[in-house]
Short mmCIF file of C-alpha atoms in Angstrom, two decimals:
data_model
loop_
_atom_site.label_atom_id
_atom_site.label_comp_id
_atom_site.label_asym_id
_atom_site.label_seq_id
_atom_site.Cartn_x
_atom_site.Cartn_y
_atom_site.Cartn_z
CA UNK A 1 0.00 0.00 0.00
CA UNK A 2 1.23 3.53 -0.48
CA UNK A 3 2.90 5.23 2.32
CA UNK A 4 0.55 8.27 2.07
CA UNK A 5 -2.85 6.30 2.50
CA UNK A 6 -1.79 5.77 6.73
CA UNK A 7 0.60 8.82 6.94
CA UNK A 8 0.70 12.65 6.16
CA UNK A 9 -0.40 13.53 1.99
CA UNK A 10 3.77 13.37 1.24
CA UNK A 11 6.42 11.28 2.50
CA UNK A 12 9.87 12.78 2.96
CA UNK A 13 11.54 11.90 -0.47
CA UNK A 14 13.46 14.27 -2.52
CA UNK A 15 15.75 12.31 -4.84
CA UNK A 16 14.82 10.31 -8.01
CA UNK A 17 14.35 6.80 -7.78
CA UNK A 18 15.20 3.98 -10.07
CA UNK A 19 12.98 3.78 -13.56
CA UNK A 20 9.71 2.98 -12.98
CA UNK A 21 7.77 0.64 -15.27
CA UNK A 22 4.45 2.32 -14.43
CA UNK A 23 4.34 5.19 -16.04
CA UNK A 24 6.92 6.93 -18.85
CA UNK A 25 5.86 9.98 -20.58
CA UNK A 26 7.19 11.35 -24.19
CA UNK A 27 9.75 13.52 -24.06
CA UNK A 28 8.67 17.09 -23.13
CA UNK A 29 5.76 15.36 -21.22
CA UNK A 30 6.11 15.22 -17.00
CA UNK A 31 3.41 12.84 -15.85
CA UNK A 32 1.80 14.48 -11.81
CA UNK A 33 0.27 12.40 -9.90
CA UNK A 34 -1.39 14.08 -7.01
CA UNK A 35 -4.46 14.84 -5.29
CA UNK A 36 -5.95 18.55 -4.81
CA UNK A 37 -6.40 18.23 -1.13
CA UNK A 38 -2.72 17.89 -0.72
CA UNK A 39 -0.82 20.79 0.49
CA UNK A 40 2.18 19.08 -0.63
CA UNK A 41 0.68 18.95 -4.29
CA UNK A 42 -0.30 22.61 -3.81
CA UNK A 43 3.11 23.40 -3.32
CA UNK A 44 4.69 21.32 -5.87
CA UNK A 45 2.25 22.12 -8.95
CA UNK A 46 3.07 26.54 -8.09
CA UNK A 47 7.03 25.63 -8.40
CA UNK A 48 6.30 23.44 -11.40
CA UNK A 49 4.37 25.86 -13.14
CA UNK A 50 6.74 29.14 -11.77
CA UNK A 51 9.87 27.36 -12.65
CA UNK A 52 8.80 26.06 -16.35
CA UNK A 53 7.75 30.25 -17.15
CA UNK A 54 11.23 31.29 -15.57
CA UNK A 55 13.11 28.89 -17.55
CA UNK A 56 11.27 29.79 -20.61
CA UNK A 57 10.07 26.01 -21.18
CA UNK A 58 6.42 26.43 -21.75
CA UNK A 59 6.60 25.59 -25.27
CA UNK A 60 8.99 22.57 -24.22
CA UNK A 61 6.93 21.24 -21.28
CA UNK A 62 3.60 20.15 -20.73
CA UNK A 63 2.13 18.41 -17.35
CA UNK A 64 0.30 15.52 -17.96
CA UNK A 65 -1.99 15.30 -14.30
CA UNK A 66 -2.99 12.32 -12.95
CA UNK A 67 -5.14 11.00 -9.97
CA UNK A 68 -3.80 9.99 -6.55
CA UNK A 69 -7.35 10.17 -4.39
CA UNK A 70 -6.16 10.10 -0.56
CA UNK A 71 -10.27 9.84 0.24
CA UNK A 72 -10.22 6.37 -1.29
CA UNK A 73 -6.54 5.60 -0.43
CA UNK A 74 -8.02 6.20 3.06
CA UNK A 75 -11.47 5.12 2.69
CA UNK A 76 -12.23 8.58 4.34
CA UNK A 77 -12.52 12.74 3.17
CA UNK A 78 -9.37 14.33 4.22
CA UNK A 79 -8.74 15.44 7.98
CA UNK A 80 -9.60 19.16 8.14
CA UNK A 81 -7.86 19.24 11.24
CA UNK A 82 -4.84 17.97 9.43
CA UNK A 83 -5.25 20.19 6.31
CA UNK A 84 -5.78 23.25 8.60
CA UNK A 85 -2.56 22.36 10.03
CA UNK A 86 -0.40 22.57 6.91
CA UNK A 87 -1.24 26.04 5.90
CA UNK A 88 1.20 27.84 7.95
CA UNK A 89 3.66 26.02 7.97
CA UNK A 90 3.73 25.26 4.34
CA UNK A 91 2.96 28.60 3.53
CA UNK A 92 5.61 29.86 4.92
CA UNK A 93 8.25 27.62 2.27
CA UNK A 94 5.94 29.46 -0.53
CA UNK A 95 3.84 32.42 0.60
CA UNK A 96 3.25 33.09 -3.77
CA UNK A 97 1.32 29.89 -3.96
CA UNK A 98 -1.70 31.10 -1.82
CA UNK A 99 -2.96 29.87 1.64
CA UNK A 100 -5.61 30.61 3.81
CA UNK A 101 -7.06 28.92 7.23
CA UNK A 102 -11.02 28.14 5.24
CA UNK A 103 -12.70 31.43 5.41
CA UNK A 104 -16.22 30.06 3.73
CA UNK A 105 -18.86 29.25 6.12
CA UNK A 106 -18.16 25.27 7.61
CA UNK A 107 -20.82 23.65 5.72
CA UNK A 108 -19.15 24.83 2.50
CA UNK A 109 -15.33 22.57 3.37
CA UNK A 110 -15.24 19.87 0.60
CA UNK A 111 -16.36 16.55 1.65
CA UNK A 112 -14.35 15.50 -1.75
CA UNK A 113 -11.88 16.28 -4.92
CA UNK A 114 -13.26 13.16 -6.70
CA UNK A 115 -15.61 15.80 -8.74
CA UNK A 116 -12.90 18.10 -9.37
CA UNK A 117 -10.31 15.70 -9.94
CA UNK A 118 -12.25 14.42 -12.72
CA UNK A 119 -12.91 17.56 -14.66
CA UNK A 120 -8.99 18.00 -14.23
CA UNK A 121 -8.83 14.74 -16.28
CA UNK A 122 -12.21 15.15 -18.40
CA UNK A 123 -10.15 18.51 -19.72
CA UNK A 124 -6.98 16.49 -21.34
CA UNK A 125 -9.22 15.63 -23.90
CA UNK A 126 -9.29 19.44 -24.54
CA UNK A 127 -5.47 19.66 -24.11
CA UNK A 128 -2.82 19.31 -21.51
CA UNK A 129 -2.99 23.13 -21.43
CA UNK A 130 -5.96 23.66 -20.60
CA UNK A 131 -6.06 20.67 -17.80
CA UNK A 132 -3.16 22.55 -16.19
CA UNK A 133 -5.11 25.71 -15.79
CA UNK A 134 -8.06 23.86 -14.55
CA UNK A 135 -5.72 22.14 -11.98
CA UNK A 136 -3.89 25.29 -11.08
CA UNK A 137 -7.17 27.30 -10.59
CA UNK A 138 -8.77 24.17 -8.51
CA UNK A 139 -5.99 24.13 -5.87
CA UNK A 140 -5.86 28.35 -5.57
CA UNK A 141 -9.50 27.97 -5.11
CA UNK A 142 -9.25 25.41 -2.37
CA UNK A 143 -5.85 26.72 -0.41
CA UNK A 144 -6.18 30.62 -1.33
CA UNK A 145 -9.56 31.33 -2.05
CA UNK A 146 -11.80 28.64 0.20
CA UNK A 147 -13.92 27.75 -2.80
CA UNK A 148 -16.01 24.21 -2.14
CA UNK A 149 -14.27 22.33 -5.17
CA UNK A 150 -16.43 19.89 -4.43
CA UNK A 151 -19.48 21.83 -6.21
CA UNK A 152 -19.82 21.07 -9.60
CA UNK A 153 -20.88 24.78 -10.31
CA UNK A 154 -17.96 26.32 -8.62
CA UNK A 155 -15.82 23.87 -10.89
CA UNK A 156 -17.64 25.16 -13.75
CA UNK A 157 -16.91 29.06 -12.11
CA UNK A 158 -13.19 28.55 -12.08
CA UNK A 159 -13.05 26.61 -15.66
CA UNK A 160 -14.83 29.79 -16.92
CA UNK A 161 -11.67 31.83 -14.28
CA UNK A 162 -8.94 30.13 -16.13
CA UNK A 163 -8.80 30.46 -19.53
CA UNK A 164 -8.20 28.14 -22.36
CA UNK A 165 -10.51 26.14 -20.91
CA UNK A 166 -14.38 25.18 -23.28
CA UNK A 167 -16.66 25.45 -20.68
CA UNK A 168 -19.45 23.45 -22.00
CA UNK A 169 -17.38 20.70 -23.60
CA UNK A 170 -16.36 20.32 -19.86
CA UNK A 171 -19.63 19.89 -18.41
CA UNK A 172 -20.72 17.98 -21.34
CA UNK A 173 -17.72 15.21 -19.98
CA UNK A 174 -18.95 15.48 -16.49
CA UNK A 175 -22.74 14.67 -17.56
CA UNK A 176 -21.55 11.55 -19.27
CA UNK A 177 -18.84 10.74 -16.57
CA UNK A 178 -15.84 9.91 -19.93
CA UNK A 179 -13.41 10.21 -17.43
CA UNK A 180 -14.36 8.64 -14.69
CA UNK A 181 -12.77 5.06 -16.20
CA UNK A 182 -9.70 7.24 -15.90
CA UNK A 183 -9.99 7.97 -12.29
CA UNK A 184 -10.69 4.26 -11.43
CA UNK A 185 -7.93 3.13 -13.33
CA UNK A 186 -5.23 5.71 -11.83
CA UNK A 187 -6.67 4.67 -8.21
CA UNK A 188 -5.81 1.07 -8.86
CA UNK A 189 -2.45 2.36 -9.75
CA UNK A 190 -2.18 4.70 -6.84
CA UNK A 191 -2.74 1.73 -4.48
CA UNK A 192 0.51 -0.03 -5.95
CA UNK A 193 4.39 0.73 -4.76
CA UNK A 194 4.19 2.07 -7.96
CA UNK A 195 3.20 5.99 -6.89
CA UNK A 196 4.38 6.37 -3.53
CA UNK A 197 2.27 9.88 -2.56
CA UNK A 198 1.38 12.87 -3.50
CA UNK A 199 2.67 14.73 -5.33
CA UNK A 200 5.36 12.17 -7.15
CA UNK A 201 6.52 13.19 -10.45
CA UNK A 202 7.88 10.59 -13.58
CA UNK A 203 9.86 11.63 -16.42
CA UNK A 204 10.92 10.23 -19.87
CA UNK A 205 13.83 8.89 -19.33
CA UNK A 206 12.17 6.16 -16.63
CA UNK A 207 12.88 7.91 -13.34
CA UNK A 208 10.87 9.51 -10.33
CA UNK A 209 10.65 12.30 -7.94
CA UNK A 210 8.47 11.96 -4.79
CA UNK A 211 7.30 15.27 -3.29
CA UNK A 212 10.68 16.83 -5.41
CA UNK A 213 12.74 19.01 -3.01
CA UNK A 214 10.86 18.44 0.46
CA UNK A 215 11.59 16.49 3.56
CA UNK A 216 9.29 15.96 5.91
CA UNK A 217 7.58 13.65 8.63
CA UNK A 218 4.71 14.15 10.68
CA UNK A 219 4.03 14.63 14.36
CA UNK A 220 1.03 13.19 16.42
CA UNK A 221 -1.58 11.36 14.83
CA UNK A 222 -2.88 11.78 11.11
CA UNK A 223 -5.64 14.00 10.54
CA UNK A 224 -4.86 16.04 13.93
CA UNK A 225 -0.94 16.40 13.69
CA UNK A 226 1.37 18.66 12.33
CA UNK A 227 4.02 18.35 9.23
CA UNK A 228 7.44 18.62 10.37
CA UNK A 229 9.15 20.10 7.11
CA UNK A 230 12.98 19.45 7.91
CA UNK A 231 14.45 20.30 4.48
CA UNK A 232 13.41 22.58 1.28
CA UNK A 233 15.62 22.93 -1.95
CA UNK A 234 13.03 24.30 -4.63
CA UNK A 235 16.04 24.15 -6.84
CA UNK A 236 15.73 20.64 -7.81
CA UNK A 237 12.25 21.69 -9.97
CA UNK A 238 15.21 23.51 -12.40
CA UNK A 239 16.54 19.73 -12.83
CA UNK A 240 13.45 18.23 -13.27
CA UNK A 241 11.92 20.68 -15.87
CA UNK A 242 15.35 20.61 -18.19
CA UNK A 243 15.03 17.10 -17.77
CA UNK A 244 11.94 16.93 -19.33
CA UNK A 245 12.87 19.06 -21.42
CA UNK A 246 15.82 16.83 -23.13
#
């Protein structure tokens, strides 16, 4: 079983791995897989996305986002206690990113991504472009903005926010569910060794990063403990995106 489906959304793991038979992307592709409750991810997906405009790789790179669902990992919604909790301190490794204790009224927290993580997937068949602004604008409205991603009509509201993104050929794939097969099937993979947490990264030439550049381990219990973030090098996300890029 994954280490993330009994412990904290990331596991402390910075350095690439051997190849991985799972998953291998094209060149110029870097395969995601994460979930949008995960602070972690939150993080991760900003520097991706930050570091690929600075290099001047956005014509070179494109994100190809997968599924890792820590409410079915865990048979359970994610802790809000335990979400609360990473806020500050991961806020405070990347304030540009945008965090927020939830500011909505309580009834309004998510009680899931699965809705949201399938219009992130239901837009690839638009492009990977517009799936990454989708994704992007699903985790500010979440960690920044206290948006109910769970709601299929604030979705809709922050499809319509980001740009590049057809609207009603999205809802038209969340009436007939054409990507929910996809979720399924990248679940079944996210139980395997195969994708250790979220976020964890694969490249073309057969390796992996898990949660690239962060280690950390968690104190007290899951759900009502606290991430302990004992190292941060965002420079590795330079590595990874030339990588890609070869």
């Amino acid at each position: 079983m994954p280490e993330s489906t009994t412990a904290p959304a990331a596991v402390p793991s910075a350095a690439a791995t051997e190849p991985s038979a799972a998953v291998t992307p094209p060149p110029g592709v870097l395969i995601v897989h994460s979930d949008l409750w995960c602070s972690f991810a939150h993080l991760a997906i900003h520097r991706l996305h930050t570091t690929r405009a600075r290099l001047g790789l956005e014509d070179r790179v494109s994100f190809d986002l997968r599924a890792f669902p820590l409410e079915l990992l865990n048979d359970a919604p994610s802790p809000r206690p335990g979400t609360d909790s990473e806020v500050a301190r991961m806020a405070s490794l990347e304030p540009a990113a945008g965090w927020q204790l939830w500011q909505a009224k309580d009834w309004l927290y998510p009680s899931t991504t699965l809705p949201a993580l399938e219009a992130v997937l239901a837009a690839k068949e638009q492009s990977l472009r517009a799936s990454e602004l989708l994704d992007l604008g699903l985790r500010r409205a979440f960690w920044a903005e206290s948006r109910c991603v769970s709601n299929r009509r604030v979705i809709l509201d922050v499809a319509k926010e980001a740009g590049g993104v057809d609207v009603a050929e999205l809802e038209a794939a969340l009436d007939d569910g054409r990507a929910r097969r996809a979720l399924a099937d990248q679940t079944a993979l996210s139980r395997t060794d195969a994708i250790r947490c979220s976020p964890h990264l694969f490249l073309h030439d057969g390796t992996d990063v898990a949660n690239p550049g962060v280690e950390v381990s968690w104190e007290g219990a899951y759900g009502v403990g606290w991430p302990v973030v004992t190292g941060d090098d965002p420079r590795v996300y330079e590595d990874i995106l030339l990588r890609a890029a070869a």
